[in-house]
Amino acid sequence: MSDLLEAARAGDRRALSKLLSAVENGVESRESLGIPHNSGGGKIIGITGAPGVGKSCLVDRLLRTFSAADMRIAVLAVDPSSPLTGGALLGDRVRMQTADDDPNVFVRSLATRNQPGGLPVRLGLMAEVLVASGFDLVLVETVGSGQSEVRIVSVADRVLLVEGPGRGDSIQAEKAGVLELADAIVVNKSDLEGAERVASDLRSALDITGNPPPVLLASARNDVGIEDLADLLLSLPSRSGASMARWRERLLTAWDAALLERGDLDEVLSGLEAGEFDADQWVAEKLEE
Amino acid sequence: MAMRIVIAKPGLDGHDRGAKVVARALRDAGHEVIYTGLRRTPEQIVRTVLDEDADLLGLSSLSGAHAFLFPRICELLKEAGADEVVVFGGGIIPVDDREQLYDSGMRAIFGPGTTMAEMGEFCTAVEARRSAGEPSGVGEGGDWKWSGE
């Protein structure tokens, strides 16, 4: 085990912070750290949902609640990188005041670094490093759009989908996607008109699936329903039927990572650009090897 | 190579237009920028820098408390052993106050009229110094400071 991991386990925040950077930048790996594959024990919880539904505010409230119960909680908050410059503005901490004060809380902001699926390739290992460092719970907040909503199941043991009022009619609740994979759904902004309606639309849409996930109402702004949500997250079973989808996303994540970490990636991209071969052809050749 | 940069608003000053523009400029220069939001204490800012493992810290102030807050933050960073973090500041900072801020370990003070391009050039200069092993961090000593080179 690396010295940094040992120091992080002993509660050294700076060592933990340096360790996370080393993992994020590929300096340390699962093998070098001796971290076993995630056993799916329920300590890593993905928080997903469209931009603006209140994920960060909700996470801040959850942090307060868990910390008050003397739990140690870590957050990995992901925001998008620019596809043009590679830069990113990571703003989730602005809404997480707890992140700056509470000794039980550790928050790290991550940029997607333009990984497919909107999840940084090493996000999963970073979450597992936090578990290995002794955190009782790791919350992973996604970008909240596109494929990242589904891809989060490859990293998280449980997925909480955050919804809100005013995001369309009841047909939205019937659409396929992350709704089918979420282990629980919370309709935030319950203080606003229409929240009850969204929750009941979701419940009726999910009821016919058999074994529907729980749908809660909460207001991060008014601190309503947070205790119930926190309790639920601690005892939430994994939703049945989603298991194959989970493994599919895990496979895709590993596949993407292997591709993007190839030493010859730039040459391959130049080859594609110059028309020396096409992408399907290249992949087919590599699969045969 | 992208760096991780915290842009912070210490104290009770509520004017964040400048901080947001700088955050945006550094984002467009290809860096990962973490914005703290308004009204953070020196302790909170230092914790953010450490937890986020930032390479640079930019402090913004308009209301006049820079002479107390900026050196305090530099002091806390050094106490925490984060000597390598590069600290710069901006806002309304009278020229007469600047020497004291440089003495506390800050490497650049940007005033009104600074271009986004200059912010990017400063970051490039910092990167070059870091990779050459030349002192640029808050606790690394030396007398280098940005002068628009």
Coordinates of C-alpha atoms in Angstrom, one line a residue:
Chain A
M1 CA 0.0 0.0 0.0
S2 CA 1.3 3.5 -0.8
D3 CA 2.4 5.9 1.9
L4 CA -0.2 8.4 0.7
L5 CA -3.1 5.8 1.1
E6 CA -1.8 5.0 4.6
A7 CA -1.7 8.6 5.6
A8 CA -5.1 9.2 4.0
R9 CA -6.5 6.4 6.1
A10 CA -5.0 8.0 9.2
G11 CA -7.1 11.1 8.4
D12 CA -4.4 13.3 6.6
R13 CA -6.6 15.4 4.3
R14 CA -3.6 16.7 2.3
A15 CA -2.3 13.2 1.6
L16 CA -5.8 12.1 0.5
S17 CA -6.0 15.2 -1.8
K18 CA -2.6 14.3 -3.4
L19 CA -3.6 10.7 -3.7
L20 CA -6.8 11.6 -5.6
S21 CA -4.7 13.7 -8.0
A22 CA -2.3 10.9 -8.5
V23 CA -5.2 8.6 -9.4
E24 CA -6.9 11.2 -11.5
N25 CA -3.7 11.7 -13.5
G26 CA -3.0 8.0 -13.9
V27 CA 0.1 8.1 -11.7
E28 CA -1.4 5.5 -9.3
S29 CA -3.5 2.6 -10.4
R30 CA -5.7 0.0 -8.7
E31 CA -2.7 -2.4 -8.7
S32 CA -0.2 0.1 -7.4
L33 CA -2.5 1.0 -4.5
G34 CA -3.7 -2.6 -3.9
I35 CA -7.4 -1.6 -3.8
P36 CA -9.7 -4.5 -4.4
H37 CA -12.6 -4.2 -6.9
N38 CA -15.6 -2.6 -5.5
S39 CA -17.9 -5.1 -3.9
G40 CA -21.0 -3.1 -4.5
G41 CA -21.5 -2.6 -0.8
G42 CA -23.7 0.5 -1.1
K43 CA -21.1 3.0 0.0
I44 CA -20.9 4.8 -3.4
I45 CA -24.0 6.6 -4.3
G46 CA -24.5 8.4 -7.7
I47 CA -26.5 11.5 -7.7
T48 CA -27.8 12.4 -11.2
G49 CA -30.5 14.5 -12.8
A50 CA -30.8 17.3 -15.3
P51 CA -28.9 20.6 -14.8
G52 CA -30.7 22.9 -12.5
V53 CA -32.9 20.4 -10.6
G54 CA -30.8 21.1 -7.5
K55 CA -28.3 18.3 -7.2
S56 CA -25.6 20.3 -5.5
C57 CA -28.0 22.0 -3.0
L58 CA -29.5 18.6 -2.2
V59 CA -26.0 17.1 -1.7
D60 CA -25.1 20.0 0.7
R61 CA -28.2 19.2 2.8
L62 CA -27.4 15.5 2.8
L63 CA -23.9 16.3 3.9
R64 CA -25.2 18.2 6.9
T65 CA -27.5 15.4 7.9
F66 CA -25.0 12.6 7.6
S67 CA -22.3 14.7 9.3
A68 CA -24.7 15.4 12.2
A69 CA -25.0 11.6 12.6
D70 CA -21.2 11.5 12.9
M71 CA -20.6 9.9 9.5
R72 CA -17.6 10.8 7.4
I73 CA -18.8 11.6 3.8
A74 CA -16.9 12.4 0.6
V75 CA -18.2 14.0 -2.5
L76 CA -16.9 13.8 -6.1
A77 CA -18.6 16.6 -8.0
V78 CA -18.2 16.4 -11.8
D79 CA -18.6 19.3 -14.2
P80 CA -18.0 19.4 -18.0
S81 CA -14.7 20.3 -19.7
S82 CA -14.8 22.5 -22.8
P83 CA -14.6 20.4 -25.9
L84 CA -12.7 23.3 -27.5
T85 CA -10.1 24.3 -25.0
G86 CA -10.1 21.4 -22.4
G87 CA -10.7 24.0 -19.7
A88 CA -13.5 23.7 -17.1
L89 CA -15.3 25.9 -14.6
L90 CA -16.0 23.7 -11.5
G91 CA -18.8 25.5 -9.6
D92 CA -20.4 22.9 -7.4
R93 CA -18.7 24.0 -4.2
V94 CA -20.4 27.4 -4.5
R95 CA -23.6 25.6 -3.4
M96 CA -21.9 23.3 -0.8
Q97 CA -21.0 25.6 2.1
T98 CA -20.5 22.4 4.2
A99 CA -17.6 21.5 2.0
D100 CA -15.5 24.4 3.4
D101 CA -16.0 23.9 7.1
D102 CA -17.2 20.5 8.2
P103 CA -14.4 18.2 9.4
N104 CA -16.5 15.1 8.5
V105 CA -16.8 16.2 4.9
F106 CA -14.4 16.1 2.0
V107 CA -15.4 17.5 -1.4
R108 CA -13.4 17.2 -4.6
S109 CA -14.4 18.8 -7.9
L110 CA -13.6 17.0 -11.2
A111 CA -13.7 17.9 -14.8
T112 CA -14.9 15.3 -17.3
R113 CA -11.8 15.9 -19.4
N114 CA -13.9 15.0 -22.3
Q115 CA -14.4 11.3 -21.6
P116 CA -17.1 9.5 -23.4
G117 CA -20.3 9.2 -21.4
G118 CA -19.4 12.3 -19.5
L119 CA -17.7 10.5 -16.6
P120 CA -13.9 10.9 -16.0
V121 CA -12.3 7.6 -16.7
R122 CA -10.8 7.3 -13.3
L123 CA -13.9 8.4 -11.4
G124 CA -14.7 4.9 -10.2
L125 CA -11.2 4.3 -8.7
M126 CA -11.2 7.7 -7.1
A127 CA -14.5 6.8 -5.4
E128 CA -13.0 3.5 -4.3
V129 CA -9.9 5.3 -2.9
L130 CA -12.3 7.4 -0.8
V131 CA -14.0 4.3 0.5
A132 CA -10.6 2.7 1.2
S133 CA -9.6 5.9 3.1
G134 CA -12.4 5.3 5.6
F135 CA -15.3 7.4 4.4
D136 CA -18.7 5.9 5.3
L137 CA -20.3 7.2 2.2
V138 CA -19.1 8.6 -1.1
L139 CA -21.6 10.8 -3.1
V140 CA -20.8 11.1 -6.8
E141 CA -22.6 14.1 -8.5
T142 CA -22.7 13.8 -12.3
V143 CA -22.8 16.5 -14.9
G144 CA -26.5 15.7 -15.2
S145 CA -26.9 15.5 -18.9
G146 CA -26.6 13.1 -21.8
Q147 CA -25.1 9.7 -21.3
S148 CA -23.5 10.5 -17.9
E149 CA -27.0 9.9 -16.4
V150 CA -26.8 6.2 -17.4
R151 CA -23.0 5.7 -17.3
I152 CA -23.0 6.5 -13.5
V153 CA -24.3 3.0 -12.8
S154 CA -20.8 1.8 -13.8
V155 CA -19.3 3.7 -10.8
A156 CA -22.0 3.9 -8.2
D157 CA -23.5 1.1 -6.1
R158 CA -26.8 2.9 -6.0
V159 CA -28.2 5.7 -8.1
L160 CA -30.4 8.5 -6.9
L161 CA -32.2 10.4 -9.7
V162 CA -33.1 14.0 -8.8
E163 CA -36.2 15.4 -10.6
G164 CA -38.0 18.7 -10.2
P165 CA -41.3 20.4 -11.1
G166 CA -41.8 22.3 -14.4
R167 CA -39.8 20.0 -16.6
G168 CA -42.5 18.8 -18.9
D169 CA -45.7 16.8 -18.9
S170 CA -46.5 13.3 -17.6
I171 CA -45.2 11.7 -20.8
Q172 CA -41.6 12.5 -19.5
A173 CA -42.2 10.0 -16.8
E174 CA -42.9 7.3 -19.3
K175 CA -39.7 7.8 -21.3
A176 CA -36.9 5.2 -21.3
G177 CA -33.5 6.0 -19.8
V178 CA -32.1 6.6 -16.4
L179 CA -35.6 6.2 -14.8
E180 CA -35.3 2.5 -15.4
L181 CA -31.9 2.3 -13.6
A182 CA -32.4 4.6 -10.7
D183 CA -32.6 2.9 -7.3
A184 CA -34.5 5.9 -5.9
I185 CA -36.0 9.1 -7.2
V186 CA -36.4 12.4 -5.3
V187 CA -38.5 15.2 -6.6
N188 CA -36.7 18.3 -5.3
K189 CA -38.2 21.8 -5.0
S190 CA -41.3 20.4 -3.3
D191 CA -42.1 23.9 -2.2
L192 CA -42.8 24.8 -5.8
E193 CA -46.1 24.3 -7.6
G194 CA -46.3 21.1 -9.6
A195 CA -43.9 19.0 -7.5
E196 CA -46.6 16.7 -6.1
R197 CA -47.9 16.2 -9.6
V198 CA -44.4 15.2 -10.9
A199 CA -44.0 12.7 -8.1
S200 CA -47.4 11.1 -8.7
D201 CA -46.8 10.9 -12.4
L202 CA -43.5 9.2 -11.7
R203 CA -45.1 6.8 -9.3
S204 CA -47.8 5.8 -11.7
A205 CA -45.4 5.4 -14.5
L206 CA -43.1 3.2 -12.5
D207 CA -45.8 1.2 -10.7
I208 CA -46.5 -0.9 -13.8
T209 CA -42.8 -2.0 -14.0
G210 CA -43.1 -4.2 -10.9
N211 CA -40.7 -3.6 -8.0
P212 CA -40.8 0.2 -8.5
P213 CA -38.1 2.4 -6.9
P214 CA -39.2 4.7 -4.1
V215 CA -40.2 8.3 -5.1
L216 CA -39.7 10.9 -2.4
L217 CA -40.5 14.7 -2.3
A218 CA -37.9 17.1 -0.8
S219 CA -37.0 20.7 -0.7
A220 CA -33.3 21.4 -0.4
R221 CA -34.1 25.1 0.0
N222 CA -36.4 24.7 3.0
D223 CA -34.7 21.6 4.4
V224 CA -37.8 19.5 4.0
G225 CA -37.7 15.7 3.5
I226 CA -33.9 15.5 3.8
E227 CA -33.8 13.3 6.8
D228 CA -36.1 10.8 5.1
L229 CA -34.0 10.9 2.0
A230 CA -30.8 10.4 4.0
D231 CA -32.3 7.4 5.9
L232 CA -33.4 5.9 2.6
L233 CA -30.0 6.2 1.0
L234 CA -28.4 4.3 3.9
S235 CA -30.7 1.3 3.5
L236 CA -31.5 1.4 -0.2
P237 CA -31.4 -2.0 -1.9
S238 CA -30.1 -2.3 -5.5
R239 CA -33.0 -2.3 -7.9
S240 CA -33.4 -5.7 -9.5
G241 CA -33.4 -6.0 -13.3
A242 CA -30.8 -3.3 -13.6
S243 CA -27.9 -5.6 -13.0
M244 CA -27.1 -6.5 -16.7
A245 CA -27.3 -2.8 -17.6
R246 CA -24.9 -2.0 -14.8
W247 CA -22.4 -4.6 -16.1
R248 CA -22.8 -3.3 -19.6
E249 CA -21.9 0.2 -18.5
R250 CA -19.0 -1.1 -16.5
L251 CA -17.7 -2.9 -19.6
L252 CA -18.1 0.2 -21.8
T253 CA -16.3 2.3 -19.2
A254 CA -13.4 -0.1 -19.0
W255 CA -13.3 -0.3 -22.8
D256 CA -13.3 3.4 -23.3
A257 CA -10.5 3.8 -20.7
A258 CA -8.4 1.2 -22.4
L259 CA -8.8 2.9 -25.7
L260 CA -8.1 6.4 -24.5
E261 CA -5.0 5.3 -22.6
R262 CA -3.3 3.7 -25.6
G263 CA 0.1 5.1 -26.2
D264 CA -0.6 5.3 -29.9
L265 CA -3.9 7.2 -29.6
D266 CA -2.6 10.3 -31.3
E267 CA -1.2 8.4 -34.2
V268 CA -4.5 6.5 -34.7
L269 CA -6.4 9.8 -34.7
S270 CA -4.0 11.3 -37.2
G271 CA -4.4 8.2 -39.3
L272 CA -8.1 8.6 -39.3
E273 CA -7.9 12.2 -40.1
A274 CA -5.6 11.5 -43.1
G275 CA -7.9 8.8 -44.3
E276 CA -5.3 6.0 -44.0
F277 CA -8.0 3.7 -42.5
D278 CA -11.5 4.2 -41.1
A279 CA -12.6 3.8 -37.6
D280 CA -14.7 0.6 -38.0
Q281 CA -11.9 -1.1 -39.8
W282 CA -9.3 -0.1 -37.1
V283 CA -11.5 -1.4 -34.3
A284 CA -12.2 -4.7 -36.1
E285 CA -8.5 -5.3 -36.6
K286 CA -7.8 -4.6 -32.9
L287 CA -10.5 -6.9 -31.8
E288 CA -9.0 -9.7 -33.9
E289 CA -5.6 -9.3 -32.4
Chain B
M1 CA -0.8 21.4 -19.6
A2 CA -3.9 22.3 -17.7
M3 CA -3.5 23.5 -14.1
R4 CA -6.1 23.5 -11.3
I5 CA -6.8 27.0 -10.2
V6 CA -9.0 28.2 -7.3
I7 CA -10.6 31.6 -7.7
A8 CA -11.7 32.9 -4.3
K9 CA -13.6 35.9 -2.8
P10 CA -12.4 36.4 0.7
G11 CA -14.2 38.6 3.2
L12 CA -17.4 40.4 3.1
D13 CA -16.9 42.0 -0.3
G14 CA -19.9 41.1 -2.6
H15 CA -18.5 42.2 -5.9
D16 CA -17.7 39.1 -7.9
R17 CA -17.9 40.3 -11.5
G18 CA -14.1 40.5 -11.8
A19 CA -13.6 37.0 -10.2
K20 CA -16.1 35.5 -12.6
V21 CA -14.5 37.1 -15.6
V22 CA -11.1 35.9 -14.5
A23 CA -12.5 32.4 -13.8
R24 CA -13.9 32.4 -17.3
A25 CA -10.7 33.6 -18.9
L26 CA -8.6 30.9 -17.2
R27 CA -11.2 28.3 -18.3
D28 CA -10.8 29.5 -21.8
A29 CA -7.1 29.3 -21.5
G30 CA -7.6 25.5 -20.9
H31 CA -7.3 25.4 -17.1
E32 CA -9.6 23.7 -14.6
V33 CA -11.0 26.5 -12.4
I34 CA -12.8 26.0 -9.1
Y35 CA -14.8 29.0 -8.0
T36 CA -15.5 29.3 -4.3
G37 CA -18.4 31.7 -4.3
L38 CA -18.7 34.8 -2.2
R39 CA -17.8 35.7 1.4
R40 CA -15.3 32.9 2.3
T41 CA -13.0 33.1 5.3
P42 CA -9.3 32.6 4.9
E43 CA -9.6 29.3 6.6
Q44 CA -12.3 28.1 4.2
I45 CA -10.3 29.2 1.2
V46 CA -7.1 27.4 2.3
R47 CA -9.2 24.3 2.9
T48 CA -10.6 24.5 -0.6
V49 CA -7.1 24.9 -2.1
L50 CA -5.8 21.9 -0.2
D51 CA -8.8 19.6 -0.8
E52 CA -8.9 20.4 -4.5
D53 CA -5.1 20.1 -4.7
A54 CA -4.9 23.4 -6.6
D55 CA -1.7 24.6 -8.3
L56 CA -2.8 28.3 -8.2
L57 CA -5.0 30.5 -6.0
G58 CA -6.4 33.7 -7.3
L59 CA -7.8 36.2 -4.7
S60 CA -10.2 38.9 -5.7
S61 CA -11.0 42.0 -3.6
L62 CA -12.7 45.3 -4.3
S63 CA -13.7 46.6 -0.9
G64 CA -10.3 47.4 0.7
A65 CA -9.7 44.4 3.1
H66 CA -6.9 43.0 0.9
A67 CA -4.2 44.2 3.2
F68 CA -5.4 42.0 6.0
L69 CA -7.0 39.1 4.1
F70 CA -4.4 38.3 1.4
P71 CA -1.4 38.0 3.8
R72 CA -3.5 36.0 6.2
I73 CA -4.3 33.4 3.5
C74 CA -0.7 33.2 2.4
E75 CA 0.3 32.7 6.1
L76 CA -2.2 29.8 6.5
L77 CA -1.1 28.2 3.3
K78 CA 2.5 28.2 4.5
E79 CA 1.4 26.9 7.9
A80 CA -0.3 24.0 6.1
G81 CA 2.9 23.2 4.2
A82 CA 1.4 24.2 0.9
D83 CA 4.5 26.2 -0.1
E84 CA 4.2 25.3 -3.8
V85 CA 0.8 26.9 -4.3
V86 CA 1.1 30.1 -6.5
V87 CA -1.0 33.0 -5.1
F88 CA -2.0 36.0 -7.2
G89 CA -4.6 38.7 -6.6
G90 CA -6.7 41.2 -8.3
G91 CA -9.3 44.0 -7.9
I92 CA -8.8 47.4 -6.5
I93 CA -5.4 47.1 -4.9
P94 CA -3.6 50.5 -4.4
V95 CA 0.0 50.5 -5.8
D96 CA 1.3 51.5 -2.3
D97 CA -0.2 48.3 -0.8
R98 CA 1.4 45.9 -3.3
E99 CA 4.9 45.6 -1.9
Q100 CA 3.5 44.2 1.4
L101 CA 1.5 41.6 -0.5
Y102 CA 4.5 40.5 -2.5
D103 CA 6.4 40.2 0.7
S104 CA 3.8 37.8 2.0
G105 CA 4.4 35.5 -0.9
M106 CA 2.0 36.7 -3.6
R107 CA 3.5 36.6 -7.1
A108 CA 1.2 38.9 -9.1
I109 CA -1.4 41.7 -8.5
F110 CA -3.7 42.5 -11.4
G111 CA -5.6 45.8 -11.5
P112 CA -8.3 47.2 -13.7
G113 CA -7.5 47.1 -17.4
T114 CA -5.7 43.7 -17.2
T115 CA -6.5 41.7 -20.3
M116 CA -7.6 38.1 -20.4
A117 CA -4.5 37.4 -22.5
E118 CA -2.3 38.7 -19.8
M119 CA -3.9 36.3 -17.2
G120 CA -3.1 33.4 -19.6
E121 CA 0.5 34.6 -20.1
F122 CA 1.0 34.7 -16.3
C123 CA -0.2 31.1 -16.0
T124 CA 2.2 30.1 -18.8
A125 CA 5.1 31.8 -17.0
V126 CA 4.1 30.0 -13.8
E127 CA 4.0 26.7 -15.6
A128 CA 7.5 27.3 -17.1
R129 CA 9.0 28.3 -13.7
R130 CA 7.5 25.2 -12.0
S131 CA 8.8 22.8 -14.6
A132 CA 12.2 24.4 -14.4
G133 CA 12.2 24.1 -10.6
E134 CA 12.3 27.9 -10.1
P135 CA 10.6 29.3 -7.1
S136 CA 7.0 30.6 -7.7
G137 CA 5.0 29.2 -4.8
V138 CA 3.8 31.2 -1.8
G139 CA 6.4 29.8 0.5
E140 CA 9.2 29.1 -1.9
G141 CA 11.0 32.4 -1.5
G142 CA 13.0 34.2 -4.2
D143 CA 12.0 37.6 -5.5
W144 CA 10.2 36.6 -8.7
K145 CA 7.0 38.5 -9.4
W146 CA 4.9 39.0 -12.5
S147 CA 5.7 42.3 -14.2
G148 CA 4.0 41.7 -17.6
E149 CA 7.1 40.0 -19.2

